[in-house]
CSV table of C-alpha atoms in Angstrom, one decimal:
chain,number,residue,atom,x,y,z
A,1,MET,CA,-67.1,87.9,21.7
A,2,THR,CA,-70.1,85.8,22.5
A,3,ALA,CA,-70.2,83.3,25.4
A,4,GLU,CA,-70.1,80.5,22.9
A,5,THR,CA,-66.9,81.5,21.1
A,6,PHE,CA,-65.2,82.2,24.4
A,7,GLN,CA,-66.1,78.6,25.5
A,8,ARG,CA,-64.9,77.2,22.2
A,9,ALA,CA,-61.5,78.9,22.5
A,10,ARG,CA,-61.0,77.7,26.0
A,11,ARG,CA,-62.0,74.1,25.4
A,12,PRO,CA,-58.8,72.4,24.1
A,13,GLU,CA,-56.7,74.1,26.8
A,14,GLN,CA,-59.2,73.2,29.5
A,15,LYS,CA,-59.4,69.7,28.2
A,16,LEU,CA,-55.6,69.3,28.4
A,17,ARG,CA,-55.5,70.8,31.9
A,18,ARG,CA,-58.3,68.4,33.0
A,19,GLN,CA,-56.5,65.4,31.5
A,20,ASP,CA,-53.3,66.4,33.3
A,21,ALA,CA,-55.1,66.7,36.6
A,22,ILE,CA,-56.6,63.2,36.1
A,23,LEU,CA,-53.2,61.7,35.2
A,24,SER,CA,-51.6,63.4,38.1
A,25,ALA,CA,-54.2,62.1,40.6
A,26,ALA,CA,-53.9,58.6,39.2
A,27,ARG,CA,-50.1,58.8,39.5
A,28,ASP,CA,-50.2,60.0,43.1
A,29,LEU,CA,-52.7,57.3,44.2
A,30,ALA,CA,-50.8,54.5,42.3
A,31,LEU,CA,-47.5,55.5,44.0
A,32,ARG,CA,-49.2,55.6,47.4
A,33,ASP,CA,-51.5,52.5,47.2
A,34,GLY,CA,-50.2,50.4,44.3
A,35,VAL,CA,-51.8,50.3,40.8
A,36,ARG,CA,-54.1,47.4,41.8
A,37,ASN,CA,-55.8,49.4,44.5
A,38,VAL,CA,-56.6,52.5,42.5
A,39,SER,CA,-60.2,52.7,41.1
A,40,LEU,CA,-61.8,55.1,38.7
A,41,ALA,CA,-64.0,56.4,41.5
A,42,GLY,CA,-60.9,57.0,43.6
A,43,ILE,CA,-59.2,59.0,40.9
A,44,ALA,CA,-62.4,61.0,40.2
A,45,ALA,CA,-62.8,61.8,43.9
A,46,ARG,CA,-59.2,63.1,44.1
A,47,VAL,CA,-59.7,65.3,41.1
A,48,GLY,CA,-63.0,66.5,42.5
A,49,ILE,CA,-65.2,65.5,39.6
A,50,HIS,CA,-67.8,62.8,39.1
A,51,LYS,CA,-66.8,59.4,37.6
A,52,SER,CA,-69.0,60.0,34.6
A,53,ALA,CA,-67.2,63.3,33.9
A,54,LEU,CA,-63.9,61.6,34.1
A,55,LEU,CA,-65.0,59.2,31.3
A,56,ARG,CA,-65.3,62.1,29.0
A,57,TYR,CA,-61.5,62.3,29.0
A,58,PHE,CA,-60.5,58.7,29.2
A,59,GLU,CA,-62.2,55.5,27.9
A,60,THR,CA,-61.5,53.4,31.0
A,61,ARG,CA,-59.4,53.3,34.2
A,62,GLU,CA,-56.9,51.2,32.1
A,63,GLN,CA,-56.5,53.9,29.5
A,64,ILE,CA,-55.4,56.3,32.3
A,65,PHE,CA,-52.8,53.8,33.5
A,66,LEU,CA,-51.6,53.0,30.0
A,67,GLU,CA,-51.1,56.7,29.4
A,68,LEU,CA,-49.0,56.8,32.6
A,69,THR,CA,-47.0,53.7,31.4
A,70,ALA,CA,-46.1,55.4,28.1
A,71,GLU,CA,-45.0,58.5,30.0
A,72,ALA,CA,-42.9,56.4,32.4
A,73,TRP,CA,-41.2,54.6,29.5
A,74,ARG,CA,-40.2,57.9,28.0
A,75,ASP,CA,-38.8,59.1,31.3
A,76,TRP,CA,-37.0,55.7,31.7
A,77,ALA,CA,-35.3,56.2,28.2
A,78,GLN,CA,-34.0,59.6,29.4
A,79,ALA,CA,-32.4,57.9,32.4
A,80,LEU,CA,-30.7,55.4,30.1
A,81,HIS,CA,-29.3,58.2,27.9
A,82,ALA,CA,-28.1,60.0,31.0
A,83,GLY,CA,-26.3,56.9,32.2
A,84,LEU,CA,-25.0,55.4,28.9
A,85,ASP,CA,-24.5,58.2,26.3
A,86,ALA,CA,-21.0,59.1,27.6
A,87,ALA,CA,-20.0,55.4,27.5
A,88,GLY,CA,-21.4,55.0,24.1
A,89,SER,CA,-19.3,57.7,22.6
A,90,ALA,CA,-16.2,56.8,24.7
A,91,ARG,CA,-16.0,53.4,23.2
A,92,LEU,CA,-15.5,54.9,19.8
A,93,ASP,CA,-12.2,56.2,21.0
A,94,ALA,CA,-10.0,53.1,21.0
A,95,THR,CA,-7.5,54.5,23.6
A,96,THR,CA,-10.2,54.9,26.3
A,97,ALA,CA,-12.3,51.8,25.4
A,98,SER,CA,-12.6,49.7,28.6
A,99,ALA,CA,-12.8,45.9,28.7
A,100,ALA,CA,-16.0,44.1,28.0
A,101,PRO,CA,-16.8,43.1,31.6
A,102,GLY,CA,-16.4,46.7,32.7
A,103,ARG,CA,-18.8,47.9,30.0
A,104,ALA,CA,-21.3,45.1,30.8
A,105,GLY,CA,-21.1,46.1,34.5
A,106,LEU,CA,-21.9,49.7,33.6
A,107,VAL,CA,-24.9,48.7,31.4
A,108,ALA,CA,-26.1,46.3,34.2
A,109,ASP,CA,-25.8,49.0,36.8
A,110,VAL,CA,-27.6,51.7,34.7
A,111,PHE,CA,-30.4,49.3,33.8
A,112,ALA,CA,-30.9,48.0,37.4
A,113,HIS,CA,-31.1,51.6,38.7
A,114,SER,CA,-33.3,52.7,35.9
A,115,PHE,CA,-35.9,50.2,37.1
A,116,GLY,CA,-35.1,50.2,40.8
A,117,ASP,CA,-35.5,54.0,41.0
A,118,ARG,CA,-38.9,53.9,39.2
A,119,PRO,CA,-41.4,52.0,41.4
A,120,LEU,CA,-44.4,53.2,39.4
A,121,LEU,CA,-43.0,52.0,36.1
A,122,CYS,CA,-42.2,48.6,37.5
A,123,ASP,CA,-45.7,48.3,39.1
A,124,LEU,CA,-47.3,49.3,35.7
A,125,ILE,CA,-45.1,46.9,33.7
A,126,ALA,CA,-46.8,43.9,35.4
A,127,HIS,CA,-50.3,45.3,34.9
A,128,THR,CA,-49.8,46.2,31.3
A,129,PRO,CA,-50.2,42.8,29.5
A,130,LEU,CA,-52.4,41.4,32.3
A,131,ASN,CA,-55.0,44.2,32.5
A,132,LEU,CA,-54.2,47.5,30.9
A,133,GLU,CA,-53.8,46.4,27.3
A,134,ARG,CA,-57.0,44.3,27.6
A,135,ASN,CA,-59.4,47.0,28.6
A,136,VAL,CA,-58.8,49.8,26.1
A,137,SER,CA,-59.8,50.4,22.4
A,138,PRO,CA,-57.6,48.9,19.6
A,139,GLU,CA,-56.5,52.5,18.7
A,140,THR,CA,-55.3,53.2,22.3
A,141,VAL,CA,-53.4,49.9,22.6
A,142,ARG,CA,-51.9,50.5,19.1
A,143,ARG,CA,-50.7,53.9,20.2
A,144,TYR,CA,-49.3,52.6,23.4
A,145,LYS,CA,-47.5,49.7,21.7
A,146,MET,CA,-45.8,52.1,19.2
A,147,THR,CA,-44.5,54.1,22.2
A,148,SER,CA,-43.2,51.0,24.1
A,149,LEU,CA,-41.7,49.4,21.1
A,150,GLY,CA,-40.0,52.6,20.2
A,151,VAL,CA,-38.5,53.0,23.6
A,152,VAL,CA,-37.3,49.4,23.7
A,153,SER,CA,-35.6,49.9,20.3
A,154,GLU,CA,-34.0,53.1,21.5
A,155,ALA,CA,-32.7,51.3,24.7
A,156,ALA,CA,-31.4,48.4,22.6
A,157,ALA,CA,-29.5,50.8,20.3
A,158,LEU,CA,-28.0,52.5,23.3
A,159,VAL,CA,-26.7,49.2,24.7
A,160,GLN,CA,-25.3,48.2,21.4
A,161,ARG,CA,-23.4,51.5,21.2
A,162,VAL,CA,-21.7,50.6,24.5
A,163,MET,CA,-21.3,46.9,23.6
A,164,PRO,CA,-20.8,46.8,19.8
A,165,GLU,CA,-19.9,43.1,20.0
A,166,LEU,CA,-23.6,42.3,20.5
A,167,THR,CA,-26.1,42.4,17.7
A,168,LEU,CA,-29.2,44.6,17.8
A,169,THR,CA,-31.4,41.4,18.1
A,170,GLU,CA,-29.4,40.4,21.2
A,171,THR,CA,-29.5,43.8,22.9
A,172,THR,CA,-33.3,43.9,22.2
A,173,GLU,CA,-33.6,40.5,23.8
A,174,PHE,CA,-31.7,41.8,26.8
A,175,VAL,CA,-33.8,45.0,27.2
A,176,ALA,CA,-37.2,43.1,26.8
A,177,THR,CA,-36.2,40.4,29.2
A,178,LEU,CA,-35.0,42.8,31.9
A,179,ALA,CA,-38.1,44.9,31.5
A,180,SER,CA,-40.4,41.9,32.0
A,181,LEU,CA,-38.4,40.8,35.0
A,182,ALA,CA,-38.4,44.3,36.5
A,183,GLY,CA,-42.2,44.1,36.4
A,184,SER,CA,-42.6,40.7,38.0
A,185,LEU,CA,-39.8,41.1,40.5
A,186,TRP,CA,-41.1,44.4,41.7
A,187,GLN,CA,-44.4,42.7,42.7
A,188,ILE,CA,-42.4,40.1,44.6
A,189,ALA,CA,-40.2,42.8,46.2
A,190,ASN,CA,-43.3,44.7,47.4
A,191,PRO,CA,-45.5,42.2,49.1
A,192,GLY,CA,-48.9,42.9,50.8
A,193,PRO,CA,-49.0,43.5,54.6
A,194,ALA,CA,-49.7,39.8,55.5
A,195,LEU,CA,-46.8,38.5,53.4
A,196,ALA,CA,-44.4,41.3,54.5
A,197,GLU,CA,-45.1,40.3,58.2
A,198,LEU,CA,-44.4,36.6,57.4
A,199,TYR,CA,-41.1,37.6,55.7
A,200,ALA,CA,-40.2,39.7,58.8
A,201,CYS,CA,-40.7,36.8,61.3
A,202,ASP,CA,-40.0,33.6,59.3
A,203,PRO,CA,-36.4,33.3,58.1
A,204,ALA,CA,-37.3,30.2,56.0
A,205,LEU,CA,-39.7,32.4,54.0
A,206,ALA,CA,-37.6,35.5,53.9
A,207,GLN,CA,-35.5,34.0,51.2
A,208,ALA,CA,-38.5,34.3,48.8
A,209,CYS,CA,-38.4,38.1,49.1
A,210,VAL,CA,-36.3,40.0,46.5
A,211,ASP,CA,-34.2,43.1,46.8
A,212,LEU,CA,-35.0,44.6,43.4
A,213,THR,CA,-32.0,46.7,42.3
A,214,PRO,CA,-29.2,44.2,43.2
A,215,ARG,CA,-31.3,41.3,41.8
A,216,LEU,CA,-31.8,43.1,38.5
A,217,ARG,CA,-28.2,44.1,38.3
A,218,ARG,CA,-27.1,40.5,38.8
A,219,THR,CA,-29.5,39.2,36.2
A,220,ALA,CA,-28.4,41.8,33.7
A,221,GLU,CA,-24.8,40.8,34.2
A,222,ILE,CA,-25.7,37.1,33.6
A,223,LEU,CA,-27.7,37.9,30.5
A,224,LEU,CA,-24.9,40.2,29.0
A,225,ALA,CA,-22.3,37.6,29.8
A,226,GLY,CA,-24.4,34.8,28.3
A,227,LEU,CA,-25.5,36.3,25.0
A,228,ILE,CA,-22.3,35.6,23.0
A,229,PRO,CA,-21.4,32.1,24.4
A,230,SER,CA,-25.0,30.9,23.8
A,231,ARG,CA,-25.1,31.9,20.1
A,232,SER,CA,-26.0,29.1,17.9
A,233,PRO,CA,-23.2,27.9,15.6
A,234,ALA,CA,-24.9,29.6,12.6
A,235,GLU,CA,-24.7,33.0,14.3
A,236,SER,CA,-21.2,32.9,15.7
B,14,MET,CA,-76.4,4.6,64.1
B,15,THR,CA,-78.1,7.9,64.7
B,16,ALA,CA,-78.5,10.4,61.9
B,17,GLU,CA,-75.9,12.6,63.6
B,18,THR,CA,-73.1,10.1,63.8
B,19,PHE,CA,-73.9,9.1,60.2
B,20,GLN,CA,-73.5,12.8,59.1
B,21,ARG,CA,-70.3,13.2,61.1
B,22,ALA,CA,-68.7,10.2,59.5
B,23,ARG,CA,-69.6,11.5,56.1
B,24,ARG,CA,-68.5,15.0,56.6
B,25,PRO,CA,-64.7,15.0,55.9
B,26,GLU,CA,-65.1,12.9,52.8
B,27,GLN,CA,-67.9,15.0,51.6
B,28,LYS,CA,-65.9,18.1,52.3
B,29,LEU,CA,-62.9,16.9,50.3
B,30,ARG,CA,-65.2,15.9,47.4
B,31,ARG,CA,-66.8,19.4,47.4
B,32,GLN,CA,-63.4,21.1,47.6
B,33,ASP,CA,-62.2,19.0,44.6
B,34,ALA,CA,-65.3,19.9,42.6
B,35,ILE,CA,-64.6,23.6,43.3
B,36,LEU,CA,-60.9,23.4,42.3
B,37,SER,CA,-61.8,21.5,39.2
B,38,ALA,CA,-64.4,24.0,38.2
B,39,ALA,CA,-62.0,26.9,38.8
B,40,ARG,CA,-59.3,25.0,36.8
B,41,ASP,CA,-61.6,24.5,33.8
B,42,LEU,CA,-62.8,28.1,33.7
B,43,ALA,CA,-59.3,29.5,34.1
B,44,LEU,CA,-58.0,27.4,31.2
B,45,ARG,CA,-61.0,28.4,29.1
B,46,ASP,CA,-61.3,32.1,30.0
B,47,GLY,CA,-58.0,33.1,31.6
B,48,VAL,CA,-57.5,33.5,35.4
B,49,ARG,CA,-58.4,37.2,35.3
B,50,ASN,CA,-61.9,36.5,34.0
B,51,VAL,CA,-62.9,33.8,36.5
B,52,SER,CA,-65.1,35.1,39.4
B,53,LEU,CA,-66.2,33.4,42.6
B,54,ALA,CA,-69.8,33.6,41.3
B,55,GLY,CA,-68.7,31.9,38.0
B,56,ILE,CA,-67.0,29.0,39.9
B,57,ALA,CA,-70.0,28.6,42.2
B,58,ALA,CA,-72.4,28.5,39.2
B,59,ARG,CA,-70.3,25.8,37.5
B,60,VAL,CA,-70.2,23.7,40.7
B,61,GLY,CA,-74.0,24.3,41.1
B,62,ILE,CA,-73.8,25.8,44.6
B,63,HIS,CA,-74.4,29.3,46.0
B,64,LYS,CA,-71.4,31.7,46.4
B,65,SER,CA,-72.0,31.8,50.2
B,66,ALA,CA,-71.7,27.9,50.3
B,67,LEU,CA,-68.5,28.1,48.4
B,68,LEU,CA,-67.0,30.4,51.0
B,69,ARG,CA,-67.4,27.6,53.6
B,70,TYR,CA,-64.7,25.7,51.7
B,71,PHE,CA,-62.3,28.5,50.7
B,72,GLU,CA,-61.6,32.0,52.2
B,73,THR,CA,-61.6,33.9,48.9
B,74,ARG,CA,-61.5,33.4,45.1
B,75,GLU,CA,-57.7,34.0,45.5
B,76,GLN,CA,-57.3,31.0,47.9
B,77,ILE,CA,-58.8,28.7,45.3
B,78,PHE,CA,-56.3,29.9,42.7
B,79,LEU,CA,-53.4,29.7,45.1
B,80,GLU,CA,-54.4,26.1,45.8
B,81,LEU,CA,-54.3,25.5,42.0
B,82,THR,CA,-50.9,27.2,41.7
B,83,ALA,CA,-49.4,24.9,44.4
B,84,GLU,CA,-50.9,21.9,42.6
B,85,ALA,CA,-49.5,23.2,39.3
B,86,TRP,CA,-46.0,23.7,40.8
B,87,ARG,CA,-46.0,20.1,42.0
B,88,ASP,CA,-47.0,18.8,38.6
B,89,TRP,CA,-44.3,21.0,37.0
B,90,ALA,CA,-41.6,19.5,39.3
B,91,GLN,CA,-42.6,16.0,38.1
B,92,ALA,CA,-42.1,17.1,34.5
B,93,LEU,CA,-38.6,18.3,35.3
B,94,HIS,CA,-37.8,15.0,37.0
B,95,ALA,CA,-39.1,13.2,33.9
B,96,GLY,CA,-36.9,15.3,31.6
B,97,LEU,CA,-33.7,15.6,33.7
B,98,ASP,CA,-33.4,12.6,36.1
B,99,ALA,CA,-31.7,10.5,33.5
B,100,ALA,CA,-29.2,13.2,32.5
B,101,GLY,CA,-28.5,13.8,36.2
B,102,SER,CA,-27.4,10.3,36.8
B,103,ALA,CA,-25.7,9.9,33.3
B,104,ARG,CA,-23.2,12.7,34.1
B,105,LEU,CA,-21.9,10.8,37.0
B,106,ASP,CA,-20.5,8.3,34.5
B,107,ALA,CA,-17.5,10.1,33.0
B,108,THR,CA,-17.6,8.0,29.8
B,109,THR,CA,-21.1,9.1,28.9
B,110,ALA,CA,-20.9,12.7,30.2
B,111,SER,CA,-21.6,15.1,27.4
B,112,ALA,CA,-20.1,18.6,26.9
B,113,ALA,CA,-21.4,21.6,28.9
B,114,PRO,CA,-23.3,23.2,25.9
B,115,GLY,CA,-25.2,20.0,25.3
B,116,ARG,CA,-26.2,19.7,28.9
B,117,ALA,CA,-27.2,23.3,29.1
B,118,GLY,CA,-29.3,22.8,25.9
B,119,LEU,CA,-31.1,19.9,27.5
B,120,VAL,CA,-31.8,21.9,30.6
B,121,ALA,CA,-33.0,24.8,28.5
B,122,ASP,CA,-35.2,22.6,26.5
B,123,VAL,CA,-36.8,20.8,29.4
B,124,PHE,CA,-37.5,24.0,31.3
B,125,ALA,CA,-38.9,25.8,28.2
B,126,HIS,CA,-41.3,23.0,27.6
B,127,SER,CA,-42.2,22.5,31.3
B,128,PHE,CA,-43.6,26.1,31.1
B,129,GLY,CA,-44.8,26.1,27.5
B,130,ASP,CA,-46.8,23.0,28.0
B,131,ARG,CA,-48.5,24.4,31.2
B,132,PRO,CA,-50.6,27.4,30.2
B,133,LEU,CA,-52.5,27.4,33.5
B,134,LEU,CA,-49.3,27.5,35.6
B,135,CYS,CA,-47.9,30.3,33.5
B,136,ASP,CA,-51.1,32.4,33.8
B,137,LEU,CA,-51.2,31.8,37.6
B,138,ILE,CA,-47.5,32.7,38.1
B,139,ALA,CA,-48.2,36.3,37.0
B,140,HIS,CA,-51.3,36.6,39.2
B,141,THR,CA,-49.6,35.1,42.3
B,142,PRO,CA,-47.6,38.1,43.6
B,143,LEU,CA,-49.9,40.6,42.0
B,144,ASN,CA,-53.3,39.4,43.4
B,145,LEU,CA,-53.4,35.9,44.9
B,146,GLU,CA,-50.9,36.3,47.7
B,147,ARG,CA,-52.5,39.6,48.7
B,148,ASN,CA,-56.0,38.3,49.3
B,149,VAL,CA,-55.6,35.3,51.6
B,150,SER,CA,-54.9,34.8,55.2
B,151,PRO,CA,-51.3,34.8,56.5
B,152,GLU,CA,-51.5,31.0,57.2
B,153,THR,CA,-52.6,30.3,53.6
B,154,VAL,CA,-49.9,32.4,52.1
B,155,ARG,CA,-47.3,30.8,54.4
B,156,ARG,CA,-48.4,27.3,53.3
B,157,TYR,CA,-48.3,28.3,49.7
B,158,LYS,CA,-44.8,29.8,50.0
B,159,MET,CA,-43.5,26.7,51.7
B,160,THR,CA,-44.8,24.7,48.6
B,161,SER,CA,-43.4,27.1,46.0
B,162,LEU,CA,-40.0,27.5,47.7
B,163,GLY,CA,-39.8,23.7,48.1
B,164,VAL,CA,-40.4,23.2,44.4
B,165,VAL,CA,-37.9,25.8,43.4
B,166,SER,CA,-35.3,24.2,45.6
B,167,GLU,CA,-36.1,20.8,44.1
B,168,ALA,CA,-35.7,22.2,40.6
B,169,ALA,CA,-32.5,24.0,41.4
B,170,ALA,CA,-31.0,20.7,42.8
B,171,LEU,CA,-32.0,18.9,39.7
B,172,VAL,CA,-30.3,21.4,37.4
B,173,GLN,CA,-27.2,21.2,39.6
B,174,ARG,CA,-27.1,17.5,39.2
B,175,VAL,CA,-27.0,17.9,35.5
B,176,MET,CA,-24.6,20.9,35.6
B,177,PRO,CA,-22.4,20.4,38.7
B,178,GLU,CA,-20.1,23.2,37.6
B,179,LEU,CA,-22.9,25.6,38.8
B,180,THR,CA,-23.5,26.4,42.5
B,181,LEU,CA,-26.9,25.8,44.1
B,182,THR,CA,-27.3,29.6,44.5
B,183,GLU,CA,-26.7,29.9,40.7
B,184,THR,CA,-29.2,27.2,39.7
B,185,THR,CA,-31.7,28.7,42.2
B,186,GLU,CA,-31.3,32.1,40.5
B,187,PHE,CA,-31.8,30.4,37.1
B,188,VAL,CA,-35.0,28.6,38.2
B,189,ALA,CA,-36.5,31.7,39.9
B,190,THR,CA,-35.7,34.0,37.0
B,191,LEU,CA,-37.1,31.7,34.3
B,192,ALA,CA,-40.3,31.1,36.4
B,193,SER,CA,-40.9,34.8,36.7
B,194,LEU,CA,-40.3,35.3,33.0
B,195,ALA,CA,-42.6,32.4,32.1
B,196,GLY,CA,-45.4,34.2,34.0
B,197,SER,CA,-44.9,37.6,32.4
B,198,LEU,CA,-44.1,36.3,28.9
B,199,TRP,CA,-47.2,34.1,28.9
B,200,GLN,CA,-49.3,37.2,29.3
B,201,ILE,CA,-47.6,38.9,26.4
B,202,ALA,CA,-47.9,35.7,24.3
B,203,ASN,CA,-51.6,35.5,25.0
B,204,PRO,CA,-53.0,38.9,24.3
B,205,GLY,CA,-56.7,39.9,24.4
B,206,PRO,CA,-58.8,40.0,21.2
B,207,ALA,CA,-58.2,43.6,20.3
B,208,LEU,CA,-54.4,43.3,20.6
B,209,ALA,CA,-54.4,39.9,18.9
B,210,GLU,CA,-56.1,41.5,15.9
B,211,LEU,CA,-53.6,44.3,15.8
B,212,TYR,CA,-50.8,41.8,15.8
B,213,ALA,CA,-52.4,40.0,12.9
B,214,CYS,CA,-52.8,43.0,10.7
B,215,ASP,CA,-49.9,45.3,11.7
B,216,PRO,CA,-46.4,43.9,11.0
B,217,ALA,CA,-44.8,46.8,12.9
B,218,LEU,CA,-46.6,45.7,16.1
B,219,ALA,CA,-46.3,41.9,15.5
B,220,GLN,CA,-42.7,42.0,16.7
B,221,ALA,CA,-44.0,42.8,20.2
B,222,CYS,CA,-45.7,39.4,20.4
B,223,VAL,CA,-43.8,36.5,21.8
B,224,ASP,CA,-43.7,32.8,21.0
B,225,LEU,CA,-43.4,31.4,24.5
B,226,THR,CA,-41.5,28.1,24.4
B,227,PRO,CA,-38.7,29.2,21.9
B,228,ARG,CA,-38.3,32.5,23.7
B,229,LEU,CA,-38.0,30.8,27.1
B,230,ARG,CA,-35.6,28.2,25.6
B,231,ARG,CA,-33.4,31.0,24.2
B,232,THR,CA,-33.4,33.0,27.5
B,233,ALA,CA,-32.6,29.8,29.5
B,234,GLU,CA,-29.6,29.2,27.2
B,235,ILE,CA,-28.4,32.8,27.7
B,236,LEU,CA,-28.7,32.5,31.5
B,237,LEU,CA,-27.0,29.2,31.8
B,238,ALA,CA,-24.1,30.4,29.5
B,239,GLY,CA,-23.8,33.6,31.5
B,240,LEU,CA,-23.8,32.3,35.1
B,241,ILE,CA,-20.1,31.3,35.2
B,242,PRO,CA,-18.5,34.2,33.2
B,243,SER,CA,-20.4,36.8,35.2
B,244,ARG,CA,-19.2,35.5,38.6
B,245,SER,CA,-17.6,38.2,40.7
B,246,PRO,CA,-13.9,37.7,41.2
B,247,ALA,CA,-14.5,36.5,44.8
B,248,GLU,CA,-16.7,33.6,43.6
B,249,SER,CA,-14.7,32.3,40.7
């Protein structure tokens, strides 16, 4: 075996390992410092490679984070399955089917925790339309969108299995709205040092801060309770 | 009159004029290019002063935009008054009071347009907790928060006058949720060039795009319809 064939054989595997190391460094830094504070140079330094070498694996800083967002969405969908699959099959059995408010409460609870337990996903959601999707190639953003749309559809179908009185359009609305809110509320719930100090010492301002999971749970309950009564006459 | 007293007398007025010119330049550029694309150097160039001179009037780029956000909130509150004041007094007269769905429809409509007609406010809302509030002094962020909290309270009181069956806590929840959504949905509704082109030519992706005003109107209706049925037993 020549040196060249040896290198060729190793290349795809090496490339994947390197990509994983880059994603993992970006993930650690984003969880520690917030997505906004992580630079390409910072990621490269943590991996121990030069910035220019890093750009052989990813187009931009934003592509790295878009990759992490797609990964976080897939993990989030798993959490929804874990929380709702049992309820989705239980409702098929008429004798065990619980009342609508109870099922809505379960969906609200599972969704609120699915976001509240995933700070990196929530942080990334706000950055996605604002920054990430704007600084990658059309092919990368297309691939990302296919993933995120697929996950939203999957989540909407899950909610509809638990609450079959809702249409798929309605459960999709519910999922998309709650995901957007999770992104923006997380930013409010995690203020910078100056604002955090103000919240701590000024009760008049503290009301502006948000406790993410309970707030998402309450909004999810309101949305689920409002979908049917707010149907236009043509729909109901 | 010595040159010095002449200068002193002119200074506050000059300072205000200069501040206005800076805010106006930032406003124009943000409306044209999006908040994310406006730099301190770009604002300074448009005003025709050096960047260092600009920093005699504002702490940071973010303080300029936080100032514009406060201004946009005040203008937004005026629009709510224009749309809802009449309905708020009409409902006191039992003979002209309309049914709850009609009043909720009016509130939803006025709120959806109050955001849909204000692209700069919507763009700024997403940047506020993410960037603006993190890059100014504690005193500046405190002043901004007092303004935004005051405007949210004012809006919540207005909604409650039209829909007195809701509590002030509930109408505050409604206002804060819809404002957060307006910020995040505006970013989705106004994608960058690469994503806009994908939406135009790929029907599978186009469903991810959002038409801001109708979407906000629908979500507002869902929230208003859901607030009372989702009350916990202790509240209702």
